[in-house]
Coordinates of C-alpha atoms in Angstrom, one line a residue:
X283 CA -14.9 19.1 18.5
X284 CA -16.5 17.8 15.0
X285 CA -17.2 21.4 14.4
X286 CA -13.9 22.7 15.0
X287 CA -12.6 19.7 12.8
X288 CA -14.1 20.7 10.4
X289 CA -13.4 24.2 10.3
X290 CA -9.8 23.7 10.7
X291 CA -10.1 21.2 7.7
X292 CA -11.6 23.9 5.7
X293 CA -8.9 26.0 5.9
X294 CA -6.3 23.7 5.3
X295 CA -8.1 22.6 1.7
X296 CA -8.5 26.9 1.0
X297 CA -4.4 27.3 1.8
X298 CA -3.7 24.1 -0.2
X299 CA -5.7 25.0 -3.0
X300 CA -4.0 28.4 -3.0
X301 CA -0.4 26.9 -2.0
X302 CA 0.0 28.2 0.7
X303 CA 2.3 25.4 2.5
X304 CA 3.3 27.4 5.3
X305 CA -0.1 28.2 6.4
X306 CA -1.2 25.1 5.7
X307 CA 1.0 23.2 7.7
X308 CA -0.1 25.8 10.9
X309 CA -3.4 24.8 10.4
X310 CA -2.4 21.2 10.1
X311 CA -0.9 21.3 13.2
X312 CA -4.3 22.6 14.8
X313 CA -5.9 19.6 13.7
X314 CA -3.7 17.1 14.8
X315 CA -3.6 18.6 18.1
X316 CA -7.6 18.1 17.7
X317 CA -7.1 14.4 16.8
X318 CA -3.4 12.8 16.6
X319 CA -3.9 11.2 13.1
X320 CA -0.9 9.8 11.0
X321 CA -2.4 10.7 8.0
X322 CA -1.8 15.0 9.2
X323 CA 1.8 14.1 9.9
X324 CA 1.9 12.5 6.5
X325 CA 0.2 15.7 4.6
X326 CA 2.7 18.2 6.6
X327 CA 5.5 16.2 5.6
X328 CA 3.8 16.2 1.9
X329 CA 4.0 20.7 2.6
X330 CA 7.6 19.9 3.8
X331 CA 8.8 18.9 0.6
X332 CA 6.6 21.3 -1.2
X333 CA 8.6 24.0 0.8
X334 CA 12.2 22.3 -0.2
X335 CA 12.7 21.4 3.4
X336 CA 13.4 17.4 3.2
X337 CA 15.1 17.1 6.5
X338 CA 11.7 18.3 8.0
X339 CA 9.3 16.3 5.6
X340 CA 11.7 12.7 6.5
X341 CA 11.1 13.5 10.2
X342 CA 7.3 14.2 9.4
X343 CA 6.9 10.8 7.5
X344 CA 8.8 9.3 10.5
X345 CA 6.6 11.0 12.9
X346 CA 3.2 9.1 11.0
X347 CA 5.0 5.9 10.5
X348 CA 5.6 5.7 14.4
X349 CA 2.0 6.0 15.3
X350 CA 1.0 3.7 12.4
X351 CA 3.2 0.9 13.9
X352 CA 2.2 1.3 17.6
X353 CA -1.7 1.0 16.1
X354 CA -0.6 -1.9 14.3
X355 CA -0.7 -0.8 10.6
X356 CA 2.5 -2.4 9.5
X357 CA 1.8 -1.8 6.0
X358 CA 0.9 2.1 6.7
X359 CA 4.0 2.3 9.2
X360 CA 6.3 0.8 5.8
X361 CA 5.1 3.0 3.9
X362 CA 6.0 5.8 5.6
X363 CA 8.8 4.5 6.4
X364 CA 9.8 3.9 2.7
X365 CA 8.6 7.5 2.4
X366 CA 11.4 8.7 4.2
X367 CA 14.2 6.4 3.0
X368 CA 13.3 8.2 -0.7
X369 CA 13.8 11.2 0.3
X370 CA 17.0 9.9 2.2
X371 CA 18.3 7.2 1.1
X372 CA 21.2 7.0 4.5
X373 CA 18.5 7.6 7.3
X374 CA 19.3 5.1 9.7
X375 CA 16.3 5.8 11.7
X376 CA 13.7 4.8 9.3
X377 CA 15.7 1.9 8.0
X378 CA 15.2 0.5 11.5
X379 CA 12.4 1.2 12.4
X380 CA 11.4 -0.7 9.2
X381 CA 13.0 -3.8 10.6
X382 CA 11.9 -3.4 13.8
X383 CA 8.1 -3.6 11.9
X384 CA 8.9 -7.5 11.8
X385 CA 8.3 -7.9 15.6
X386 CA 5.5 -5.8 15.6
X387 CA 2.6 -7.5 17.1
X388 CA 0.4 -7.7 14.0
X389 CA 3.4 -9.4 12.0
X390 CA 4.7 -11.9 15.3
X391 CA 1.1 -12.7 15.8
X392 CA 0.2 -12.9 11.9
X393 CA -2.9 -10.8 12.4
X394 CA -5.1 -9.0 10.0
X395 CA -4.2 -5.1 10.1
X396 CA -7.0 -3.0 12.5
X397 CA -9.5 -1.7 10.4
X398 CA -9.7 2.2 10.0
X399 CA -13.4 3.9 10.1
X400 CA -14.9 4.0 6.4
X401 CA -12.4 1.5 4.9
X402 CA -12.6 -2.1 4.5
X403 CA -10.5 -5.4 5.4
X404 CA -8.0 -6.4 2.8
X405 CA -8.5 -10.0 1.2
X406 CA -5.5 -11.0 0.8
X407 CA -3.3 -9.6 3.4
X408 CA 0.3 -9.6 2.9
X409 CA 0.7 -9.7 7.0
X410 CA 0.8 -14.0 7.0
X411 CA 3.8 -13.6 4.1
X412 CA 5.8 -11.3 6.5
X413 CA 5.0 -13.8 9.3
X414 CA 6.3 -16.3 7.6
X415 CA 9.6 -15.1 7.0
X416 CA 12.7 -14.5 9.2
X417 CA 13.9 -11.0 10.3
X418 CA 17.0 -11.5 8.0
X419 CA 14.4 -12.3 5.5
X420 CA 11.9 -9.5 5.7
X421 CA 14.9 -7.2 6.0
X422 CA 15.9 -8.1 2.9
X423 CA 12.5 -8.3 1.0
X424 CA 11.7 -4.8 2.6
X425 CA 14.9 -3.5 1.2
X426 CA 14.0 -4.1 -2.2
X427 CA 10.8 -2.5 -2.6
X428 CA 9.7 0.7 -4.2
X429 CA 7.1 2.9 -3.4
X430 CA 4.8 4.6 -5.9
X431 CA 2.3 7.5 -5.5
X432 CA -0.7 6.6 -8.5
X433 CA -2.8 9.3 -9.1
X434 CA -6.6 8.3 -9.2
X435 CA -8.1 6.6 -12.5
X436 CA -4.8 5.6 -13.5
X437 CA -4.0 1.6 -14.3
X438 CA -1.0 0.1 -12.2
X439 CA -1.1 -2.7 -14.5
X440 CA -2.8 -3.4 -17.2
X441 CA -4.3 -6.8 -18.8
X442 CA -2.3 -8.6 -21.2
X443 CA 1.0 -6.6 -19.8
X444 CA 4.0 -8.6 -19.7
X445 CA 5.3 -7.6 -16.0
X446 CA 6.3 -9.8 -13.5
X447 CA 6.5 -7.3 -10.7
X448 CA 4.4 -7.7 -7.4
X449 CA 2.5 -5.5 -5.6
X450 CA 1.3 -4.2 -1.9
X451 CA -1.1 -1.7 -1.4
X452 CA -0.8 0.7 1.5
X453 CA -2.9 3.6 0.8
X454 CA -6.1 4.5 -1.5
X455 CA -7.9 1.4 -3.4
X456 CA -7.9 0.0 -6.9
X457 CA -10.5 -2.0 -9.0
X458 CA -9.8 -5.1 -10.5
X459 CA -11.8 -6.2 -14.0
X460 CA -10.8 -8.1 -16.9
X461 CA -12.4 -8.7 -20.1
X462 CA -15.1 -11.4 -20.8
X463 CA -17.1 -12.3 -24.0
X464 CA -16.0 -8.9 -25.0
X465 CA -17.0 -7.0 -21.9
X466 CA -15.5 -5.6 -19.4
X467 CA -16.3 -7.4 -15.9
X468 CA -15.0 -6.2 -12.4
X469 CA -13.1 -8.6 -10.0
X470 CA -12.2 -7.3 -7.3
X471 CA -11.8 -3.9 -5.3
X472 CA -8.3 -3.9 -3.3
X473 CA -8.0 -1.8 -0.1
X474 CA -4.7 -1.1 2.2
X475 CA -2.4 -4.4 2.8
X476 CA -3.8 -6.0 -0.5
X477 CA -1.2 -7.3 -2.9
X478 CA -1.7 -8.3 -6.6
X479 CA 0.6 -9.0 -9.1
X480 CA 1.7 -12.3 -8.5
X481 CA -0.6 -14.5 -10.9
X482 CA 1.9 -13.1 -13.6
X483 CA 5.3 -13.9 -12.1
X484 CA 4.1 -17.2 -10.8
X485 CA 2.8 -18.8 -13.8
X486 CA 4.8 -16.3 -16.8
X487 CA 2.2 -15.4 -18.9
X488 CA 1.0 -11.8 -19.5
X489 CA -0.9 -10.0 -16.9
X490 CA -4.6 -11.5 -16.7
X491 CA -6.4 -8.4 -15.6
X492 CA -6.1 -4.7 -15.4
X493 CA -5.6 -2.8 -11.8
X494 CA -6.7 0.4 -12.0
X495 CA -6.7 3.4 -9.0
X496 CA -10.3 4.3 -7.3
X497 CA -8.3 7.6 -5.6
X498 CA -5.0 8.7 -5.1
X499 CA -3.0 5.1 -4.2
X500 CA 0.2 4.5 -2.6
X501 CA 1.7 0.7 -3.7
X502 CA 5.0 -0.9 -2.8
X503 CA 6.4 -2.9 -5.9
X504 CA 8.8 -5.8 -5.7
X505 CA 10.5 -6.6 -9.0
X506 CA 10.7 -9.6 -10.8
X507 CA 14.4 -10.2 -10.2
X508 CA 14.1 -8.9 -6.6
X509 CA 11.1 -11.8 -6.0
X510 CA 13.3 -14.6 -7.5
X511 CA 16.5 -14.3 -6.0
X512 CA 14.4 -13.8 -2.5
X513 CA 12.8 -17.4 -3.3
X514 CA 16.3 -18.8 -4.6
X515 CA 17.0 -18.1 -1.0
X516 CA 13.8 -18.8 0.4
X517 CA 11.7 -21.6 -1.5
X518 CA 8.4 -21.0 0.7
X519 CA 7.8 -17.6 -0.5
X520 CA 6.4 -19.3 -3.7
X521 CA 4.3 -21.6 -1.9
X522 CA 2.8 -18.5 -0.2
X523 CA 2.4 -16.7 -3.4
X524 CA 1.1 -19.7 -4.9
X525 CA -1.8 -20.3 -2.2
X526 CA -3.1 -16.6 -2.4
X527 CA -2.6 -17.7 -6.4
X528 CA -5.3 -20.4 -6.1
X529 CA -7.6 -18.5 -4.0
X530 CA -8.0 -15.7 -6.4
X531 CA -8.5 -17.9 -9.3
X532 CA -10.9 -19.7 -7.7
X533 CA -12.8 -16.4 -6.5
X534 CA -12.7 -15.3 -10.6
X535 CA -13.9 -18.4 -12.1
X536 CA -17.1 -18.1 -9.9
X537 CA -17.7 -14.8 -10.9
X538 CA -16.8 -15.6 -14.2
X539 CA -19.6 -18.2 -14.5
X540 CA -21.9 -16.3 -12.8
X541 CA -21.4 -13.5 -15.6
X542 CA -21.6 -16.3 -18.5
X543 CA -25.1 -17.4 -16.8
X544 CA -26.3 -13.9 -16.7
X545 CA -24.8 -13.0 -20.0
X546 CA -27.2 -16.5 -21.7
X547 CA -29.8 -15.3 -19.8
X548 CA -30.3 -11.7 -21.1

């Protein structure tokens, strides 16, 4: 079956490269017969639109959100989901489906998300902040975000930005650095369910380190305005934010001083 995969996957990269959506999506089909990925659902809907047919490329981004929530990638399955509701803003069907995501086992039970062969597990997941709110609550927060398709090498934010908007990585991975003694020094590498973004609209100042995309990265933002009239109704959410806040500057001061000592020593 590896074999075959591969073969099939071949010729999907040959068509796309030439594209060739229609043929593409045939041979897409193939391999998710082969292996019932979301991410195939998620590339034919990607041909869909390429085609100009958005009813089909909605239900397609449906189709891969579904079998991301039953696995228990809530953050895929939004996503997806989010996907859709941009390409139709009225569909009823993704909308809830995206609030039935907050009784989803990995969000009632505040689990991390399963981790997918060759990727790794998030650091700072944003599953415990969906736990933590009601389902009026994550309806509402859910509402309000944006999804964004980064091209790879390209910063989300960059240091010294004045932004205040939060982020939530569903697909790809970024690299955080920021500059020290002059140098740049990495902090961090961000993988699926990640969020960053938050050390800005907590404390005001300008952004204290630059994101940038390792590949091709899907992120949900939540503005600034968004993120403060949800804590006007819901004061915990800052604690939350302010908790993961902590953490992370505890993690950069250690490898800040472990790049001073090495810096002396050289």
């Amino acid at each position: 079956m590896a074999s075959e995969k591969a073969s099939i996957s071949e010729q999907v990269q040959k068509f796309l490269r030439k594209s060739d959506w229609k043929s593409a999506i045939g041979e897409m089909e193939r391999l998710f017969a082969l292996d019932h990925d979301p991410m195939v659902r998620v590339r034919i809907g990607d041909a869909r639109q390429k085609l100009g047919q958005k009813t089909e490329a909605v239900k397609e981004y449906i189709h891969a959100a579904d079998l991301y929530a039953d696995g228990g990638f809530v953050v895929k399955a939004l996503a997806q989901y989010k996907l859709a509701l941009r390409l139709d803003p009225t569909s009823r069907d993704a909308q809830g489906k995206i609030e039935s995501l907050h009784s989803n086992k990995t969000v009632a039970e505040s689990k991390l998300e399963p981790i997918e062969v060759g990727t790794q597990e998030p650091t700072r997941s944003v599953i415990p902040l969906f736990s933590d709110f009601t389902q009026e609550e994550f309806n509402d927060f859910t509402k309000r975000m944006i999804i964004h398709t980064i091209p790879a090498g390209k910063p989300i934010i960059n240091e010294g930005d004045t932004g205040r908007s939060v982020f939530i990585l569903t697909r790809g991975s970024v690299k955080v650095f920021s500059t020290i003694m002059g140098k740049k020094m990495e902090l961090a590498a961000l993988h699926a369910s990640d969020f960053f973004g938050e050390i800005a609209f907590l404390t005001g100042k300008p952004r204290t380190a630059t994101v940038e995309t390792v590949e091709e990265t899907d992120v949900l933002e939540v503005a600034e305005d968004d993120l403060n009239e949800m804590i006007s109704k819901s004061p915990r959410i800052r604690d939350v934010l302010h908790n993961y806040h902590e953490q992370r500057v505890k993690s950069t001061l250690r490898k800040s001083k472990r790049y001073v000592i090495t810096a002396q020593d050289a």
